[in-house]
Amino acid sequence: DAMVIQNPRYQVTQFGKPVTLSCSQTLNHNVMYWYQQKSSQAPKLLFHYYDKDFNNEADTPDNFQSRRPNTSFCFLDIRSPGLGDAAMYLCATSGTVGKLFFGSGTQLSVL
Amino acid sequence: QQQVKQSPQSLIVQKGGISIINCAYENTAFDYFPWYQQFPGKGPALLIAIRPDVSEKKEGRFTISFNKSAKQFSLHIMDSQPGDSATYFCAASSRGGTASKLTFGTGTRLQVTL
């Protein structure tokens, strides 16, 4: 029944050790987004894909990369996680203007 | 100019009462105003949304009031229930290139007491 699926739900990594978070969707939406949400804060957009076209936000650090091999899957790569990157990472999709569907998120801890 | 200001930061309402959360925006290019509900450890879920050509939208116990001239909109939760206890985010969206981008408010943590 889940439409936007994120794995894993919890991810623990070490400082500086690359980590990949995954997202899949069953909605066949053109647009996929990655948001970062820190505790008690609003989600912050990192980047989005329209089909295979990648759109980075101006203030997203180079440490964050993304891949979208096909319509259904999208990955978030954090090349060298720092303590400040500990957060909930949310994947979302959109097929209609403004209407975003979010996954349950991956809670990332950096030790 | 891209900010969406949300208040209050937290709200405690008794069961059966009315919860009211307010948001204000500056960017007149925003053309879609959703509200999201988020429970702890979960992603935000779309609750209700409105476009600027409508002044009010109601879905069940949830109503959005929209004032285009004042650039303000609010969420009213009637007959608030303990199950409504969550964080609520207002948001605003404008078409940016090929996709909509949501600008979120800072969130309101609602607690509904028995």
Short mmCIF file of C-alpha atoms in Angstrom, two decimals:
data_model
loop_
_atom_site.label_atom_id
_atom_site.label_comp_id
_atom_site.label_asym_id
_atom_site.label_seq_id
_atom_site.Cartn_x
_atom_site.Cartn_y
_atom_site.Cartn_z
CA ASP A 1 0.00 0.00 0.00
CA ALA A 2 2.95 2.33 0.66
CA MET A 3 3.54 4.61 -2.32
CA VAL A 4 6.89 6.17 -1.43
CA ILE A 5 9.17 3.71 0.28
CA GLN A 6 12.39 4.64 1.97
CA ASN A 7 15.05 2.24 3.14
CA PRO A 8 16.41 1.81 5.64
CA ARG A 9 14.24 3.46 8.33
CA TYR A 10 17.27 3.97 10.52
CA GLN A 11 20.87 4.27 9.35
CA VAL A 12 23.94 4.62 11.50
CA THR A 13 27.23 5.60 9.92
CA GLN A 14 30.61 6.74 11.08
CA PHE A 15 31.98 10.21 10.65
CA GLY A 16 33.38 10.45 7.14
CA LYS A 17 32.12 7.05 5.96
CA PRO A 18 30.03 7.30 2.76
CA VAL A 19 26.40 6.34 3.09
CA THR A 20 23.57 5.81 0.60
CA LEU A 21 19.88 6.17 1.31
CA SER A 22 17.30 4.79 -1.07
CA CYS A 23 13.81 5.70 -2.15
CA SER A 24 11.36 3.95 -4.43
CA GLN A 25 7.90 4.93 -5.62
CA THR A 26 4.93 3.10 -7.06
CA LEU A 27 3.18 6.28 -8.24
CA ASN A 28 5.07 6.66 -11.52
CA HIS A 29 5.59 10.35 -10.77
CA ASN A 30 7.99 12.40 -12.86
CA VAL A 31 9.38 14.40 -9.98
CA MET A 32 11.31 13.06 -7.01
CA TYR A 33 12.67 15.20 -4.19
CA TRP A 34 15.08 14.81 -1.32
CA TYR A 35 14.52 16.83 1.83
CA GLN A 36 16.59 17.07 5.00
CA GLN A 37 14.72 17.56 8.26
CA LYS A 38 16.53 18.24 11.51
CA SER A 39 14.88 17.86 14.88
CA SER A 40 12.00 20.30 15.44
CA GLN A 41 12.66 22.02 12.11
CA ALA A 42 10.86 22.20 8.81
CA PRO A 43 12.01 20.00 5.92
CA LYS A 44 14.64 21.64 3.75
CA LEU A 45 14.86 20.84 0.05
CA LEU A 46 18.22 19.48 -1.06
CA PHE A 47 17.49 18.72 -4.73
CA HIS A 48 14.94 17.25 -7.06
CA TYR A 49 14.70 15.33 -10.32
CA TYR A 50 12.29 15.94 -13.12
CA ASP A 51 12.61 12.65 -14.93
CA LYS A 52 16.39 12.39 -15.30
CA ASP A 53 17.03 16.11 -15.06
CA PHE A 54 18.80 16.90 -11.80
CA ASN A 55 18.13 20.22 -10.05
CA ASN A 56 20.31 21.17 -7.13
CA GLU A 57 19.39 23.82 -4.56
CA ALA A 58 21.95 26.60 -4.38
CA ASP A 59 22.75 26.00 -0.70
CA THR A 60 23.00 22.22 -0.82
CA PRO A 61 26.55 21.19 0.15
CA ASP A 62 28.66 19.32 -2.42
CA ASN A 63 28.84 16.49 0.10
CA PHE A 64 25.32 15.52 -0.96
CA GLN A 65 24.81 13.78 -4.29
CA SER A 66 21.93 11.97 -5.87
CA ARG A 67 21.23 9.38 -8.53
CA ARG A 68 18.04 8.42 -10.28
CA PRO A 69 18.63 5.32 -12.43
CA ASN A 70 14.97 5.00 -13.45
CA THR A 71 11.53 6.46 -12.74
CA SER A 72 10.95 4.33 -9.66
CA PHE A 73 14.20 4.70 -7.75
CA CYS A 74 16.23 7.56 -6.38
CA PHE A 75 19.30 7.51 -4.15
CA LEU A 76 20.87 10.04 -1.82
CA ASP A 77 24.63 9.71 -1.37
CA ILE A 78 26.43 11.49 1.42
CA ARG A 79 30.10 11.30 0.53
CA SER A 80 31.65 12.22 3.86
CA PRO A 81 29.02 12.53 6.58
CA GLY A 82 29.69 14.98 9.36
CA LEU A 83 28.00 15.22 12.73
CA GLY A 84 25.87 18.06 11.37
CA ASP A 85 24.39 15.76 8.73
CA ALA A 86 22.52 13.72 11.33
CA ALA A 87 18.89 14.24 10.41
CA MET A 88 15.78 12.68 8.97
CA TYR A 89 16.03 12.41 5.19
CA LEU A 90 12.72 12.52 3.40
CA CYS A 91 12.01 11.45 -0.14
CA ALA A 92 8.94 12.81 -1.88
CA THR A 93 7.31 12.52 -5.27
CA SER A 94 4.97 14.73 -7.24
CA GLY A 95 2.83 14.17 -10.26
CA THR A 96 0.49 17.13 -9.83
CA VAL A 97 1.55 20.71 -9.30
CA GLY A 98 2.27 21.28 -5.63
CA LYS A 99 1.00 17.93 -4.36
CA LEU A 100 3.88 16.06 -2.79
CA PHE A 101 3.77 12.57 -1.35
CA PHE A 102 6.40 11.85 1.28
CA GLY A 103 7.96 8.62 2.40
CA SER A 104 8.39 7.79 6.08
CA GLY A 105 11.97 8.96 6.02
CA THR A 106 15.36 7.58 6.96
CA GLN A 107 16.74 8.70 10.30
CA LEU A 108 20.49 9.07 9.90
CA SER A 109 22.83 9.01 12.87
CA VAL A 110 26.52 9.89 12.52
CA LEU A 111 28.88 8.59 15.18
CA GLN B 1 10.92 36.69 0.01
CA GLN B 2 10.64 32.93 -0.05
CA GLN B 3 9.75 32.65 3.64
CA VAL B 4 6.52 31.37 5.05
CA LYS B 5 5.96 32.49 8.63
CA GLN B 6 3.95 30.21 10.90
CA SER B 7 2.50 30.71 14.36
CA PRO B 8 2.15 29.64 17.07
CA GLN B 9 5.16 27.41 17.57
CA SER B 10 3.17 25.19 19.92
CA LEU B 11 -0.48 24.90 20.85
CA ILE B 12 -2.38 23.06 23.54
CA VAL B 13 -6.10 22.57 23.00
CA GLN B 14 -8.65 20.64 24.97
CA LYS B 15 -10.51 17.78 23.34
CA GLY B 16 -13.46 19.15 21.44
CA GLY B 17 -11.94 22.60 21.07
CA ILE B 18 -10.86 24.49 17.95
CA SER B 19 -7.20 24.54 16.96
CA ILE B 20 -6.09 27.50 14.85
CA ILE B 21 -2.72 27.80 13.15
CA ASN B 22 -1.75 30.84 11.12
CA CYS B 23 0.66 31.39 8.26
CA ALA B 24 1.78 34.41 6.26
CA TYR B 25 3.78 34.68 3.07
CA GLU B 26 5.43 37.38 1.00
CA ASN B 27 6.00 35.88 -2.42
CA THR B 28 3.00 36.61 -4.63
CA ALA B 29 4.18 33.94 -7.07
CA PHE B 30 3.02 31.23 -4.67
CA ASP B 31 -0.01 29.51 -6.18
CA TYR B 32 -0.68 26.50 -3.99
CA PHE B 33 -0.94 26.35 -0.21
CA PRO B 34 -0.96 22.91 1.40
CA TRP B 35 -0.97 21.89 5.02
CA TYR B 36 0.98 18.85 6.13
CA GLN B 37 0.53 16.78 9.26
CA GLN B 38 3.54 14.97 10.68
CA PHE B 39 3.61 12.41 13.46
CA PRO B 40 6.88 11.64 15.25
CA GLY B 41 9.15 9.41 13.18
CA LYS B 42 6.97 9.71 10.09
CA GLY B 43 7.09 11.76 6.93
CA PRO B 44 4.70 14.67 6.43
CA ALA B 45 1.30 13.73 5.03
CA LEU B 46 -0.83 16.09 2.98
CA LEU B 47 -3.84 17.14 5.01
CA ILE B 48 -5.63 19.77 2.95
CA ALA B 49 -4.65 22.38 0.37
CA ILE B 50 -6.01 25.51 -1.25
CA ARG B 51 -5.35 27.65 -4.30
CA PRO B 52 -5.45 31.47 -4.13
CA ASP B 53 -8.65 31.79 -6.16
CA VAL B 54 -10.63 30.28 -3.27
CA SER B 55 -11.15 31.90 0.15
CA GLU B 56 -12.06 28.79 2.09
CA LYS B 57 -11.84 25.04 1.77
CA LYS B 58 -13.31 22.50 4.15
CA GLU B 59 -12.63 18.80 4.43
CA GLY B 60 -14.28 17.13 7.38
CA ARG B 61 -13.05 18.80 10.57
CA PHE B 62 -10.27 20.67 8.74
CA THR B 63 -10.78 24.09 7.14
CA ILE B 64 -8.33 26.39 5.40
CA SER B 65 -9.14 30.09 5.35
CA PHE B 66 -7.24 32.12 2.76
CA ASN B 67 -6.89 35.91 2.59
CA LYS B 68 -5.13 36.82 -0.63
CA SER B 69 -4.93 40.56 -0.01
CA ALA B 70 -3.36 40.04 3.41
CA LYS B 71 -1.21 37.17 2.14
CA GLN B 72 -2.30 35.02 5.05
CA PHE B 73 -3.88 31.62 5.44
CA SER B 74 -4.87 29.55 8.41
CA LEU B 75 -5.84 26.02 9.38
CA HIS B 76 -8.79 25.43 11.67
CA ILE B 77 -9.30 22.04 13.26
CA MET B 78 -12.79 21.73 14.65
CA ASP B 79 -13.68 19.31 17.46
CA SER B 80 -9.97 18.63 18.05
CA GLN B 81 -9.17 15.07 19.10
CA PRO B 82 -6.16 13.55 20.89
CA GLY B 83 -5.34 11.74 17.63
CA ASP B 84 -4.81 15.16 16.04
CA SER B 85 -1.75 15.68 18.26
CA ALA B 86 1.06 16.12 15.75
CA THR B 87 3.23 18.78 14.14
CA TYR B 88 1.52 20.82 11.43
CA PHE B 89 3.39 22.56 8.66
CA CYS B 90 1.93 25.10 6.33
CA ALA B 91 3.63 25.40 2.99
CA ALA B 92 3.52 27.37 -0.20
CA SER B 93 4.44 26.31 -3.65
CA SER B 94 5.25 27.96 -6.93
CA ARG B 95 6.15 26.44 -10.21
CA GLY B 96 9.93 26.59 -10.37
CA GLY B 97 11.10 25.40 -13.75
CA THR B 98 9.86 21.86 -14.28
CA ALA B 99 8.70 21.09 -10.75
CA SER B 100 6.90 22.61 -7.83
CA LYS B 101 8.99 23.51 -4.83
CA LEU B 102 7.47 23.65 -1.39
CA THR B 103 8.53 26.32 1.07
CA PHE B 104 7.57 25.16 4.53
CA GLY B 105 6.61 27.15 7.57
CA THR B 106 8.47 26.47 10.80
CA GLY B 107 5.82 24.09 12.15
CA THR B 108 3.32 24.06 15.00
CA ARG B 109 3.34 21.31 17.56
CA LEU B 110 -0.28 20.65 18.53
CA GLN B 111 -1.21 18.79 21.67
CA VAL B 112 -4.84 17.92 22.27
CA THR B 113 -5.56 17.09 25.89
CA LEU B 114 -8.39 15.02 27.31
#
